[in-house]
Short mmCIF file of C-alpha atoms in Angstrom, two decimals:
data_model
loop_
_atom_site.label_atom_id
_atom_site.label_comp_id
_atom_site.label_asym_id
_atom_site.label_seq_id
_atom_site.Cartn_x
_atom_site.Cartn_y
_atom_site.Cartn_z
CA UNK U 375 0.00 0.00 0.00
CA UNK U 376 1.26 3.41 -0.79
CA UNK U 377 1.62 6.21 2.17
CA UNK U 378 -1.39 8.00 0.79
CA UNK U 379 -2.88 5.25 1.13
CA UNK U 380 -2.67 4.37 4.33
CA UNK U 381 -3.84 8.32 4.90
CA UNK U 382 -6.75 7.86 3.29
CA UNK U 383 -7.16 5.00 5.43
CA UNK U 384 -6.59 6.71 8.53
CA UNK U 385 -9.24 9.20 7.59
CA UNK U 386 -11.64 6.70 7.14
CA UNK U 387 -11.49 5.42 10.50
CA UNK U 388 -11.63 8.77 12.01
CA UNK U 389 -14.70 9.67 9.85
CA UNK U 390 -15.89 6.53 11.26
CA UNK U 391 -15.75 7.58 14.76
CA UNK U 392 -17.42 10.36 14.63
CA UNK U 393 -21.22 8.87 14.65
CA UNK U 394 -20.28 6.71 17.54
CA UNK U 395 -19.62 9.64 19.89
CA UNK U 396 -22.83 10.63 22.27
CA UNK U 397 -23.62 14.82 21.85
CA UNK U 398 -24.71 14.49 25.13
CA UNK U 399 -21.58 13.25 26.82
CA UNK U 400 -20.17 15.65 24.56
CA UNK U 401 -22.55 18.69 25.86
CA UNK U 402 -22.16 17.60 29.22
CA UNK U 403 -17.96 18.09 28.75
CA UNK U 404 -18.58 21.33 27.56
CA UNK U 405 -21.09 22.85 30.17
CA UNK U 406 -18.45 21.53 32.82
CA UNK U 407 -15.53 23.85 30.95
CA UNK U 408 -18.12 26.53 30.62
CA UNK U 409 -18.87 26.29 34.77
CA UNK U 410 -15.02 25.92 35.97
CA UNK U 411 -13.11 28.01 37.58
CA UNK U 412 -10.08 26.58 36.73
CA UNK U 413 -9.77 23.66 34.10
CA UNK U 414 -6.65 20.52 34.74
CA UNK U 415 -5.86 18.22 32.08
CA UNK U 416 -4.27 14.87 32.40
CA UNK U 417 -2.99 12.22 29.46
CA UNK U 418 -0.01 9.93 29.53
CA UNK U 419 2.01 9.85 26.19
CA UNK U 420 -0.13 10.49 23.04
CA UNK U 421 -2.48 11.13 24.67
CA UNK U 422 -1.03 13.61 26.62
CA UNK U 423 -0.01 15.48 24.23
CA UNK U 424 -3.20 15.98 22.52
CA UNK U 425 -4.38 16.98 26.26
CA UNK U 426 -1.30 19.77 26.07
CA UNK U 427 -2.95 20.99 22.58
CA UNK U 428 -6.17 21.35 24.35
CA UNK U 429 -4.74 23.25 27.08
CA UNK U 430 -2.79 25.55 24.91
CA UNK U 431 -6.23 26.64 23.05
CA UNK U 432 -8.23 26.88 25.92
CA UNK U 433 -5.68 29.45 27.57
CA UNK U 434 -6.02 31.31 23.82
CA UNK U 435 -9.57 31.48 24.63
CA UNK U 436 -8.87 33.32 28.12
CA UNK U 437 -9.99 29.77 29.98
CA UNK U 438 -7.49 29.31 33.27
CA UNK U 439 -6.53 26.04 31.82
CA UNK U 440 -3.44 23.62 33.27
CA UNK U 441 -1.53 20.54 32.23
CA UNK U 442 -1.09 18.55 35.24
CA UNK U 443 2.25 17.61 36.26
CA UNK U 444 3.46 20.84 34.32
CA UNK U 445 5.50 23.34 36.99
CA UNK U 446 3.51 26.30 36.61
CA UNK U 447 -0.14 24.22 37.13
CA UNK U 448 -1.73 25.51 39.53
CA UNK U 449 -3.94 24.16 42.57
CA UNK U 450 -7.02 21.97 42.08
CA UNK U 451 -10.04 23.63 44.41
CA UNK U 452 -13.39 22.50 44.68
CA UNK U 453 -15.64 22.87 42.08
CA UNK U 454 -12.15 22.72 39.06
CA UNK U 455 -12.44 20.35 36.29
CA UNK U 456 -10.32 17.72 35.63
CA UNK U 457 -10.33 16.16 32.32
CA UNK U 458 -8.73 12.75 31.96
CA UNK U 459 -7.66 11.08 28.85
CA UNK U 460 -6.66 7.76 28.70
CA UNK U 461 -7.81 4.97 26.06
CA UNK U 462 -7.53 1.90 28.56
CA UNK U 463 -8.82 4.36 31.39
CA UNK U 464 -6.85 2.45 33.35
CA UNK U 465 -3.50 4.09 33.13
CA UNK U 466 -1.37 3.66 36.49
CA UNK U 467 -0.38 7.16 37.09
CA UNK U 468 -3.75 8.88 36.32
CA UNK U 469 -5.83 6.89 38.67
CA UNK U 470 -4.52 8.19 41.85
CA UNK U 471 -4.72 11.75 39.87
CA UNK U 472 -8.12 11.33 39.21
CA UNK U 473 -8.62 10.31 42.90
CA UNK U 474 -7.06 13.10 44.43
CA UNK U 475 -9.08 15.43 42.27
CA UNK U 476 -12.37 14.14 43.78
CA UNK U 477 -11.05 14.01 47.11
CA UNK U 478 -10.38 17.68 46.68
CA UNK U 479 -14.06 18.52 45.60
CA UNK U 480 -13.49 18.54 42.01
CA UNK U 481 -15.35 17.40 38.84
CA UNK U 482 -13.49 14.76 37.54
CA UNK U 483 -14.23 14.09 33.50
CA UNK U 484 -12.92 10.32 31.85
CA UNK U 485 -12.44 10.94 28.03
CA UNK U 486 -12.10 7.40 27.39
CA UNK U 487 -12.58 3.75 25.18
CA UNK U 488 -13.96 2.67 28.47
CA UNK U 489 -16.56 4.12 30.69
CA UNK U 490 -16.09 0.62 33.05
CA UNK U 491 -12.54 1.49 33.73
CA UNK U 492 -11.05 2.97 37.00
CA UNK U 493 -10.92 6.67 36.06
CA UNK U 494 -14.81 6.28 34.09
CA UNK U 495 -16.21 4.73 37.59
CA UNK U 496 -14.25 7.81 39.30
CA UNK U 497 -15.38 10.02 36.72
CA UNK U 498 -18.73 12.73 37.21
CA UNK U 499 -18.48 13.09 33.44
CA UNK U 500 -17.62 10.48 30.58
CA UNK U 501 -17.52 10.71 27.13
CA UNK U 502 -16.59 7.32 25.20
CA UNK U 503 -14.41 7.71 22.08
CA UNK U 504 -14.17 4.94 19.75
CA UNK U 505 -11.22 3.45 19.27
CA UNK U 506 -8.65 0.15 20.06
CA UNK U 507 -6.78 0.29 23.79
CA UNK U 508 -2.89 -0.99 22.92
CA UNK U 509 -3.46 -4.40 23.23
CA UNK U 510 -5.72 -4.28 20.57
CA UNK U 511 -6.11 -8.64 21.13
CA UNK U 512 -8.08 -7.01 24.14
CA UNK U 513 -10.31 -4.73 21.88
CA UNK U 514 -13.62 -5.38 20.06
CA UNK U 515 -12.73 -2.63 18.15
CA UNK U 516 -10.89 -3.05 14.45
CA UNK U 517 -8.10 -0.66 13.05
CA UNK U 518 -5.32 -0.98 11.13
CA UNK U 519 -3.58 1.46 13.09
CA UNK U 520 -0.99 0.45 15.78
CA UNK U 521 -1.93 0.38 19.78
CA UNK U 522 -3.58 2.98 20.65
CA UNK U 523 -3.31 5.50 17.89
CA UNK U 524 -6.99 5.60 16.43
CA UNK U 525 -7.98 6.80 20.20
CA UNK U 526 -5.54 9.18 20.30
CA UNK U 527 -6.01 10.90 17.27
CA UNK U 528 -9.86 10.92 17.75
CA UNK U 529 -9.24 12.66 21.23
CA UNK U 530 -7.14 15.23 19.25
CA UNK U 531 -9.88 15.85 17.02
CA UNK U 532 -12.58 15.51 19.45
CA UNK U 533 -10.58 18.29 21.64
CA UNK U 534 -10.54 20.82 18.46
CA UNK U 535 -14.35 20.47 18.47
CA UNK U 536 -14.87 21.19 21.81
CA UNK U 537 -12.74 24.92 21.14
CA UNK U 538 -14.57 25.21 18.41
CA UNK U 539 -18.18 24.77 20.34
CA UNK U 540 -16.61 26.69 22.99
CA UNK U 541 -15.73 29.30 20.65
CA UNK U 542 -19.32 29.43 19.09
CA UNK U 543 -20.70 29.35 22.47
CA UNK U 544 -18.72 32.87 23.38
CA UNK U 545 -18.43 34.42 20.02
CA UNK U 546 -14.68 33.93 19.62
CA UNK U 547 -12.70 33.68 16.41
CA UNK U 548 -8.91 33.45 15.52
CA UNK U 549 -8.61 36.84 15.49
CA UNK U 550 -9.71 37.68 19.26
CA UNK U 551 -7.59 34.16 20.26
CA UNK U 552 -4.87 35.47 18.10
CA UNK U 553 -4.41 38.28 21.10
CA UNK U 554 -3.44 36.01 23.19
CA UNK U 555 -0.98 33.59 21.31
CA UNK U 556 2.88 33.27 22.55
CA UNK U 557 4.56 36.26 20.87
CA UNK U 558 8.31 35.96 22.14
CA UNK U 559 8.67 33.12 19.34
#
């Protein structure tokens, strides 16, 4: 198979998650960001760095937005939003995050393949992406993609939507975010 080919590919899978993901878990996600004082995000690997994307356009948008774990993130109080990513929803070092977060009065959200896992049974919020966990001999899910990559681009994606009805919601375009993009680049 050609490159191109395998990106057409990829595109076809992500066009195929797109039906399978609920507007009201989606809705739900949003209202939370909308109602937060503050707003934490927390990924391992790929996944984290799609939640350091997400982070980086909410603080465009003027949101107080953190990547956990990052030195300047601020304190979780009651009533913050965390949002979780993880595929498995099981990922070692985001459970006890996720934890801690509820222990400290927050609203925990699980952006996962699995609503069962430890974070989604933690979680106040979850919204179920499609999409194979790594082992994909443990998924129902096809892709020709390796581990967990379909999930991880499809949390990208599904991230960018969220600005985007975020941006709708408060009349923002590129040009008012612009304002407040890194200028000592």
């Amino acid at each position: 198979m050609k490159t191109t080919e395998y990106l057409t590919a990829i595109i076809d899978e992500l066009i195929q998650t797109v039906p399978q993901i609920s507007e009201e878990e989606t809705a739900q996600l949003v209202t939370a960001v909308l109602e937060a004082d503050k707003v934490f995000v927390a990924g391992a690997g790929r996944s984290g760095l799609a939640g350091k994307a997400f982070v980086m356009r909410m603080m465009h948008m003027g949101i107080d937005a953190y990547v956990v774990g990052e030195t300047v993130t601020a304190n979780l109080e009651a009533g913050d939003l965390l949002i979780v990513g993880s595929g498995s929803g099981e990922t070692s070092t985001l459970v006890p995050v996720a934890a801690k977060a509820k222990q400290l009065g927050g609203v925990v959200a699980a952006v996962t393949i699995n609503p069962q896992s430890a974070i989604g049974q933690l979680a106040d919020i979850v919204v179920q992406l499609p999409g194979a966990v790594k082992d994909q001999a443990k998924s129902d899910y096809s892709t020709i993609q390796p581990m967990g990559s379909l999930f991880e681009q499809t949390l990208l994606l599904f991230y960018d939507a969220v600005i985007l009805k975020y941006m709708e919601m408060h009349q923002l375009d590129s040009g008012k975010m612009y304002g407040k993009h890194a200028n000592l680049e």
